[in-house]
PDB file of C-alpha atoms in Angstrom:
ATOM      1  CA  ASP A   1      69.410 108.289 -13.718  1.00 60.00           C
ATOM      2  CA  THR A   2      67.358 108.360 -10.509  1.00 65.00           C
ATOM      3  CA  GLU A   3      69.301 105.670  -8.730  1.00 89.00           C
ATOM      4  CA  VAL A   4      71.090 105.651  -5.426  1.00 94.00           C
ATOM      5  CA  THR A   5      73.470 102.733  -5.115  1.00 96.00           C
ATOM      6  CA  GLN A   6      74.844 101.221  -1.942  1.00 97.00           C
ATOM      7  CA  THR A   7      77.599  98.718  -1.358  1.00 97.00           C
ATOM      8  CA  PRO A   8      77.859  96.163   0.023  1.00 97.00           C
ATOM      9  CA  LYS A   9      74.349  94.701   0.110  1.00 95.00           C
ATOM     10  CA  HIS A  10      75.190  92.566   3.107  1.00 96.00           C
ATOM     11  CA  LEU A  11      77.951  92.896   5.685  1.00 96.00           C
ATOM     12  CA  VAL A  12      78.846  90.734   8.646  1.00 96.00           C
ATOM     13  CA  MET A  13      81.482  92.111  10.980  1.00 94.00           C
ATOM     14  CA  GLY A  14      82.939  91.430  14.381  1.00 92.00           C
ATOM     15  CA  MET A  15      82.964  93.973  17.164  1.00 91.00           C
ATOM     16  CA  THR A  16      86.660  94.685  16.651  1.00 90.00           C
ATOM     17  CA  ASN A  17      86.475  95.112  12.874  1.00 91.00           C
ATOM     18  CA  LYS A  18      86.649  98.304  10.858  1.00 95.00           C
ATOM     19  CA  LYS A  19      84.461  98.470   7.794  1.00 96.00           C
ATOM     20  CA  SER A  20      82.874 101.073   5.547  1.00 97.00           C
ATOM     21  CA  LEU A  21      79.533 101.424   3.833  1.00 98.00           C
ATOM     22  CA  LYS A  22      79.409 103.277   0.539  1.00 98.00           C
ATOM     23  CA  CYS A  23      76.678 105.248  -1.182  1.00 98.00           C
ATOM     24  CA  GLU A  24      76.687 106.906  -4.581  1.00 97.00           C
ATOM     25  CA  GLN A  25      74.299 109.054  -6.602  1.00 96.00           C
ATOM     26  CA  HIS A  26      74.653 110.856  -9.924  1.00 90.00           C
ATOM     27  CA  MET A  27      71.502 112.963  -9.874  1.00 90.00           C
ATOM     28  CA  GLY A  28      73.298 116.175  -8.956  1.00 89.00           C
ATOM     29  CA  HIS A  29      71.723 116.113  -5.529  1.00 90.00           C
ATOM     30  CA  ARG A  30      73.495 118.235  -2.940  1.00 88.00           C
ATOM     31  CA  ALA A  31      72.053 116.645   0.183  1.00 89.00           C
ATOM     32  CA  MET A  32      72.804 113.095   1.276  1.00 92.00           C
ATOM     33  CA  TYR A  33      71.599 111.136   4.286  1.00 93.00           C
ATOM     34  CA  TRP A  34      72.311 108.077   6.375  1.00 95.00           C
ATOM     35  CA  TYR A  35      69.464 106.276   8.106  1.00 95.00           C
ATOM     36  CA  LYS A  36      69.355 103.260  10.384  1.00 96.00           C
ATOM     37  CA  GLN A  37      66.347 100.965  10.173  1.00 94.00           C
ATOM     38  CA  LYS A  38      65.639  98.146  12.598  1.00 94.00           C
ATOM     39  CA  ALA A  39      63.199  95.409  11.637  1.00 89.00           C
ATOM     40  CA  LYS A  40      59.555  96.541  11.545  1.00 85.00           C
ATOM     41  CA  LYS A  41      60.562 100.072  12.491  1.00 90.00           C
ATOM     42  CA  PRO A  42      60.721 103.323  10.508  1.00 92.00           C
ATOM     43  CA  PRO A  43      64.074 104.678   9.345  1.00 92.00           C
ATOM     44  CA  GLU A  44      65.879 106.802  11.904  1.00 92.00           C
ATOM     45  CA  LEU A  45      67.899 109.726  10.646  1.00 90.00           C
ATOM     46  CA  MET A  46      71.592 109.552  11.559  1.00 94.00           C
ATOM     47  CA  PHE A  47      73.451 112.133   9.493  1.00 93.00           C
ATOM     48  CA  VAL A  48      72.744 114.761   6.858  1.00 90.00           C
ATOM     49  CA  TYR A  49      75.310 116.252   4.496  1.00 91.00           C
ATOM     50  CA  SER A  50      74.537 119.414   2.596  1.00 87.00           C
ATOM     51  CA  TYR A  51      76.985 120.570  -0.040  1.00 87.00           C
ATOM     52  CA  GLU A  52      79.494 118.037   1.274  1.00 90.00           C
ATOM     53  CA  LYS A  53      79.385 119.445   4.794  1.00 90.00           C
ATOM     54  CA  LEU A  54      77.895 117.701   7.770  1.00 90.00           C
ATOM     55  CA  SER A  55      74.805 119.686   8.696  1.00 84.00           C
ATOM     56  CA  ILE A  56      72.920 117.313  10.990  1.00 81.00           C
ATOM     57  CA  ASN A  57      74.250 114.693  13.402  1.00 84.00           C
ATOM     58  CA  GLU A  58      71.423 113.108  15.352  1.00 84.00           C
ATOM     59  CA  SER A  59      73.554 112.315  18.404  1.00 86.00           C
ATOM     60  CA  VAL A  60      74.976 109.215  16.798  1.00 93.00           C
ATOM     61  CA  PRO A  61      77.726 107.353  18.714  1.00 94.00           C
ATOM     62  CA  SER A  62      81.271 108.050  17.544  1.00 94.00           C
ATOM     63  CA  ARG A  63      81.719 104.447  16.425  1.00 95.00           C
ATOM     64  CA  PHE A  64      79.817 105.638  13.334  1.00 97.00           C
ATOM     65  CA  SER A  65      81.850 108.124  11.322  1.00 96.00           C
ATOM     66  CA  PRO A  66      80.396 109.654   8.149  1.00 96.00           C
ATOM     67  CA  GLU A  67      82.419 111.048   5.301  1.00 96.00           C
ATOM     68  CA  CYS A  68      81.426 112.883   2.131  1.00 95.00           C
ATOM     69  CA  PRO A  69      84.443 112.878  -0.228  1.00 94.00           C
ATOM     70  CA  ASN A  70      82.533 114.649  -2.985  1.00 92.00           C
ATOM     71  CA  SER A  71      79.010 115.565  -4.000  1.00 88.00           C
ATOM     72  CA  SER A  72      78.278 112.097  -5.391  1.00 94.00           C
ATOM     73  CA  LEU A  73      79.712 109.907  -2.655  1.00 97.00           C
ATOM     74  CA  LEU A  74      78.837 109.273   0.952  1.00 97.00           C
ATOM     75  CA  ASN A  75      80.618 106.834   3.232  1.00 98.00           C
ATOM     76  CA  LEU A  76      79.855 105.520   6.679  1.00 98.00           C
ATOM     77  CA  HIS A  77      82.897 104.211   8.535  1.00 97.00           C
ATOM     78  CA  LEU A  78      82.223 101.633  11.203  1.00 97.00           C
ATOM     79  CA  HIS A  79      84.474 100.751  14.120  1.00 95.00           C
ATOM     80  CA  ALA A  80      83.957  98.852  17.354  1.00 94.00           C
ATOM     81  CA  LEU A  81      80.271  98.288  16.735  1.00 95.00           C
ATOM     82  CA  GLN A  82      77.930  96.496  19.085  1.00 95.00           C
ATOM     83  CA  PRO A  83      75.471  93.708  18.258  1.00 96.00           C
ATOM     84  CA  GLU A  84      72.601  96.157  18.744  1.00 96.00           C
ATOM     85  CA  ASP A  85      73.953  98.144  15.802  1.00 97.00           C
ATOM     86  CA  SER A  86      72.801  95.340  13.518  1.00 97.00           C
ATOM     87  CA  ALA A  87      70.236  96.888  11.170  1.00 96.00           C
ATOM     88  CA  LEU A  88      69.521  97.976   7.634  1.00 95.00           C
ATOM     89  CA  TYR A  89      71.484 101.118   6.806  1.00 97.00           C
ATOM     90  CA  LEU A  90      69.823 103.262   4.188  1.00 95.00           C
ATOM     91  CA  CYS A  91      71.383 106.040   2.176  1.00 96.00           C
ATOM     92  CA  ALA A  92      69.274 108.723   0.528  1.00 93.00           C
ATOM     93  CA  SER A  93      69.782 111.880  -1.463  1.00 92.00           C
ATOM     94  CA  SER A  94      67.683 114.910  -2.320  1.00 87.00           C
ATOM     95  CA  GLN A  95      67.979 118.065  -4.330  1.00 83.00           C
ATOM     96  CA  GLY A  96      68.880 120.150  -1.336  1.00 70.00           C
ATOM     97  CA  ILE A  97      68.070 121.479   2.065  1.00 62.00           C
ATOM     98  CA  LEU A  98      68.322 124.855   3.744  1.00 48.00           C
ATOM     99  CA  SER A  99      68.000 127.455   1.013  1.00 44.00           C
ATOM    100  CA  LEU A 100      66.538 125.098  -1.550  1.00 51.00           C
ATOM    101  CA  PRO A 101      63.226 123.265  -1.455  1.00 55.00           C
ATOM    102  CA  PRO A 102      64.191 119.969   0.149  1.00 57.00           C
ATOM    103  CA  GLY A 103      62.343 117.852  -2.330  1.00 66.00           C
ATOM    104  CA  GLU A 104      61.736 114.196  -1.997  1.00 77.00           C
ATOM    105  CA  GLN A 105      64.463 111.802  -1.039  1.00 85.00           C
ATOM    106  CA  TYR A 106      65.612 108.965  -3.239  1.00 89.00           C
ATOM    107  CA  PHE A 107      66.645 105.938  -1.266  1.00 92.00           C
ATOM    108  CA  GLY A 108      69.209 103.282  -1.970  1.00 94.00           C
ATOM    109  CA  PRO A 109      68.449  99.585  -1.425  1.00 93.00           C
ATOM    110  CA  GLY A 110      70.341  99.566   1.867  1.00 95.00           C
ATOM    111  CA  THR A 111      73.141  97.562   3.433  1.00 96.00           C
ATOM    112  CA  ARG A 112      72.086  94.773   5.775  1.00 95.00           C
ATOM    113  CA  LEU A 113      74.624  94.903   8.608  1.00 97.00           C
ATOM    114  CA  THR A 114      75.088  92.132  11.144  1.00 96.00           C
ATOM    115  CA  VAL A 115      77.473  92.642  14.047  1.00 96.00           C
ATOM    116  CA  THR A 116      78.617  89.441  15.730  1.00 94.00           C
TER     117      THR A 116
ATOM    118  CA  ALA B   1      61.290 117.723  17.304  1.00 59.00           C
ATOM    119  CA  GLN B   2      58.442 117.152  14.964  1.00 66.00           C
ATOM    120  CA  THR B   3      56.405 113.978  15.435  1.00 89.00           C
ATOM    121  CA  VAL B   4      54.591 111.908  12.865  1.00 95.00           C
ATOM    122  CA  THR B   5      51.877 109.507  13.982  1.00 96.00           C
ATOM    123  CA  GLN B   6      50.400 106.623  12.057  1.00 97.00           C
ATOM    124  CA  SER B   7      47.687 105.136  14.223  1.00 96.00           C
ATOM    125  CA  GLN B   8      47.063 102.042  12.088  1.00 97.00           C
ATOM    126  CA  PRO B   9      49.841  99.456  12.474  1.00 96.00           C
ATOM    127  CA  GLU B  10      48.102  97.161   9.981  1.00 97.00           C
ATOM    128  CA  MET B  11      45.430  97.547   7.335  1.00 98.00           C
ATOM    129  CA  SER B  12      43.846  95.108   4.955  1.00 98.00           C
ATOM    130  CA  VAL B  13      42.004  95.718   1.688  1.00 98.00           C
ATOM    131  CA  GLN B  14      40.364  93.560  -0.919  1.00 98.00           C
ATOM    132  CA  GLU B  15      41.865  93.711  -4.377  1.00 97.00           C
ATOM    133  CA  ALA B  16      40.189  96.450  -6.496  1.00 97.00           C
ATOM    134  CA  GLU B  17      38.780  98.144  -3.402  1.00 98.00           C
ATOM    135  CA  THR B  18      39.795 101.453  -1.825  1.00 98.00           C
ATOM    136  CA  VAL B  19      41.732 101.918   1.386  1.00 98.00           C
ATOM    137  CA  THR B  20      42.758 105.005   3.367  1.00 98.00           C
ATOM    138  CA  LEU B  21      45.856 105.172   5.534  1.00 98.00           C
ATOM    139  CA  SER B  22      45.942 107.809   8.265  1.00 98.00           C
ATOM    140  CA  CYS B  23      48.751 110.126   9.282  1.00 98.00           C
ATOM    141  CA  THR B  24      48.900 113.081  11.635  1.00 97.00           C
ATOM    142  CA  TYR B  25      51.868 115.238  12.456  1.00 96.00           C
ATOM    143  CA  ASP B  26      52.898 117.935  14.828  1.00 94.00           C
ATOM    144  CA  THR B  27      54.931 120.976  13.849  1.00 90.00           C
ATOM    145  CA  SER B  28      55.310 124.652  14.602  1.00 88.00           C
ATOM    146  CA  GLU B  29      56.779 125.388  11.195  1.00 85.00           C
ATOM    147  CA  SER B  30      54.787 126.877   8.335  1.00 83.00           C
ATOM    148  CA  ASP B  31      56.922 125.649   5.462  1.00 84.00           C
ATOM    149  CA  TYR B  32      57.325 121.913   5.107  1.00 88.00           C
ATOM    150  CA  TYR B  33      56.690 118.918   2.898  1.00 90.00           C
ATOM    151  CA  LEU B  34      54.832 115.697   3.490  1.00 93.00           C
ATOM    152  CA  PHE B  35      55.431 112.389   1.781  1.00 93.00           C
ATOM    153  CA  TRP B  36      54.150 108.876   1.636  1.00 95.00           C
ATOM    154  CA  TYR B  37      56.792 106.225   1.047  1.00 94.00           C
ATOM    155  CA  LYS B  38      56.231 102.583   0.268  1.00 95.00           C
ATOM    156  CA  GLN B  39      58.611  99.866   1.392  1.00 94.00           C
ATOM    157  CA  PRO B  40      57.904  96.427  -0.109  1.00 89.00           C
ATOM    158  CA  PRO B  41      59.481  93.295   1.336  1.00 82.00           C
ATOM    159  CA  SER B  42      62.534  93.978  -0.866  1.00 72.00           C
ATOM    160  CA  ARG B  43      63.112  96.887   1.568  1.00 73.00           C
ATOM    161  CA  GLN B  44      63.765  99.613  -1.043  1.00 85.00           C
ATOM    162  CA  MET B  45      61.943 102.791  -0.027  1.00 88.00           C
ATOM    163  CA  ILE B  46      59.909 104.200  -2.900  1.00 90.00           C
ATOM    164  CA  LEU B  47      58.243 107.592  -2.997  1.00 90.00           C
ATOM    165  CA  VAL B  48      54.493 107.303  -3.564  1.00 94.00           C
ATOM    166  CA  ILE B  49      53.321 110.896  -3.371  1.00 93.00           C
ATOM    167  CA  ARG B  50      54.376 114.283  -2.032  1.00 91.00           C
ATOM    168  CA  GLN B  51      52.517 117.368  -0.811  1.00 92.00           C
ATOM    169  CA  GLU B  52      53.892 120.848  -0.289  1.00 88.00           C
ATOM    170  CA  ALA B  53      52.367 122.483   2.773  1.00 89.00           C
ATOM    171  CA  TYR B  54      51.816 125.778   0.977  1.00 87.00           C
ATOM    172  CA  LYS B  55      49.608 124.106  -1.648  1.00 87.00           C
ATOM    173  CA  GLN B  56      45.947 123.779  -0.780  1.00 86.00           C
ATOM    174  CA  GLN B  57      45.196 121.378  -3.600  1.00 92.00           C
ATOM    175  CA  ASN B  58      45.515 117.733  -2.655  1.00 94.00           C
ATOM    176  CA  ALA B  59      48.201 115.836  -4.532  1.00 92.00           C
ATOM    177  CA  THR B  60      47.214 112.938  -6.756  1.00 93.00           C
ATOM    178  CA  GLU B  61      49.326 110.356  -8.517  1.00 92.00           C
ATOM    179  CA  ASN B  62      47.326 107.878 -10.580  1.00 95.00           C
ATOM    180  CA  ARG B  63      45.547 105.593  -8.079  1.00 97.00           C
ATOM    181  CA  PHE B  64      47.087 107.399  -5.096  1.00 97.00           C
ATOM    182  CA  SER B  65      45.708 110.598  -3.625  1.00 97.00           C
ATOM    183  CA  VAL B  66      46.009 112.450  -0.363  1.00 97.00           C
ATOM    184  CA  ASN B  67      43.637 114.345   1.877  1.00 97.00           C
ATOM    185  CA  PHE B  68      45.754 117.138   3.293  1.00 96.00           C
ATOM    186  CA  GLN B  69      44.154 119.072   6.140  1.00 95.00           C
ATOM    187  CA  LYS B  70      46.757 121.622   7.191  1.00 94.00           C
ATOM    188  CA  ALA B  71      44.843 123.102  10.108  1.00 93.00           C
ATOM    189  CA  ALA B  72      44.186 119.648  11.512  1.00 95.00           C
ATOM    190  CA  LYS B  73      47.732 118.522  10.638  1.00 95.00           C
ATOM    191  CA  SER B  74      46.383 115.481   8.928  1.00 96.00           C
ATOM    192  CA  PHE B  75      47.732 113.814   5.790  1.00 97.00           C
ATOM    193  CA  SER B  76      45.933 110.629   4.788  1.00 98.00           C
ATOM    194  CA  LEU B  77      46.673 108.457   1.761  1.00 98.00           C
ATOM    195  CA  LYS B  78      43.907 106.949  -0.334  1.00 98.00           C
ATOM    196  CA  ILE B  79      44.679 104.014  -2.593  1.00 98.00           C
ATOM    197  CA  SER B  80      42.000 103.317  -5.169  1.00 98.00           C
ATOM    198  CA  ASP B  81      41.558 100.087  -7.137  1.00 98.00           C
ATOM    199  CA  SER B  82      44.042  98.323  -4.863  1.00 98.00           C
ATOM    200  CA  GLN B  83      46.409  95.886  -6.532  1.00 97.00           C
ATOM    201  CA  LEU B  84      48.378  92.964  -5.133  1.00 96.00           C
ATOM    202  CA  GLY B  85      51.562  94.914  -5.786  1.00 94.00           C
ATOM    203  CA  ASP B  86      50.401  97.612  -3.376  1.00 96.00           C
ATOM    204  CA  ALA B  87      51.081  95.301  -0.444  1.00 96.00           C
ATOM    205  CA  ALA B  88      53.903  96.877   1.530  1.00 96.00           C
ATOM    206  CA  MET B  89      54.802  98.937   4.547  1.00 96.00           C
ATOM    207  CA  TYR B  90      53.704 102.538   4.081  1.00 97.00           C
ATOM    208  CA  PHE B  91      55.498 105.348   5.882  1.00 96.00           C
ATOM    209  CA  CYS B  92      54.231 108.871   6.252  1.00 96.00           C
ATOM    210  CA  ALA B  93      57.092 111.380   6.394  1.00 93.00           C
ATOM    211  CA  TYR B  94      57.521 115.008   7.353  1.00 91.00           C
ATOM    212  CA  ARG B  95      60.285 117.101   5.877  1.00 86.00           C
ATOM    213  CA  SER B  96      61.477 120.617   6.595  1.00 80.00           C
ATOM    214  CA  ASP B  97      64.795 122.361   6.062  1.00 72.00           C
ATOM    215  CA  ASN B  98      66.409 120.788   9.084  1.00 70.00           C
ATOM    216  CA  ASP B  99      64.329 117.786   9.889  1.00 77.00           C
ATOM    217  CA  MET B 100      63.106 114.551   8.412  1.00 82.00           C
ATOM    218  CA  ARG B 101      60.793 112.296  10.415  1.00 89.00           C
ATOM    219  CA  PHE B 102      58.952 109.112   9.583  1.00 93.00           C
ATOM    220  CA  GLY B 103      55.852 107.669  11.163  1.00 96.00           C
ATOM    221  CA  ALA B 104      55.927 104.155  12.585  1.00 95.00           C
ATOM    222  CA  GLY B 105      54.416 102.745   9.422  1.00 96.00           C
ATOM    223  CA  THR B 106      51.263 100.921   8.358  1.00 97.00           C
ATOM    224  CA  ARG B 107      51.527  97.431   6.952  1.00 97.00           C
ATOM    225  CA  LEU B 108      49.051  97.054   4.100  1.00 97.00           C
ATOM    226  CA  THR B 109      47.854  93.628   3.063  1.00 97.00           C
ATOM    227  CA  VAL B 110      45.948  93.205  -0.198  1.00 97.00           C
ATOM    228  CA  LYS B 111      43.649  90.195  -0.391  1.00 97.00           C
ATOM    229  CA  PRO B 112      42.983  88.603  -3.796  1.00 95.00           C
TER     230      PRO B 112
END
């Protein structure tokens, strides 16, 4: 199984809503990532979890709150977002970082988020 | 921070022909990985090919091959016998222990 799944596929939310994006992988990968991708732009790294601990936070606003409940799951909690936060949010996983060869990342299909 | 540069926003190739996509990067690290990812209109990122910086031999994967020039910090992708299904956005990516960067992408069009 080399699949990364993400739910929901599409999400429309108001600026006062609270919602969560979910990501799951069962490849035994110990590193998981959140990216934000605007149209016609490359993915921008937001967060990296290694062994369920947050290891990289690319100065992302606090209205985005990541959570890694276990080695297979990664959540992104959203609160008080702005219209400019509308984008495709991609989750990825890889074998590891730091002491292990990072290996290639496997990407999920993404969640298309629209903030109204 | 490391930078990855793709100088060709768009490229076009005739079906069955060969095309080369360019990528350069900047880093002070000696141990890193380079990747080419493909993102079709469906938006799912798919790994095309990877290259470990410590390997001198260029990676190949069927019709896809790279020209890795470590001293020049260049990592181009060659697609041979182009197929209609190769049409997509191609991203060059740099990966080290603590960093992951993508280039701006090259949109490849394949003409029948």
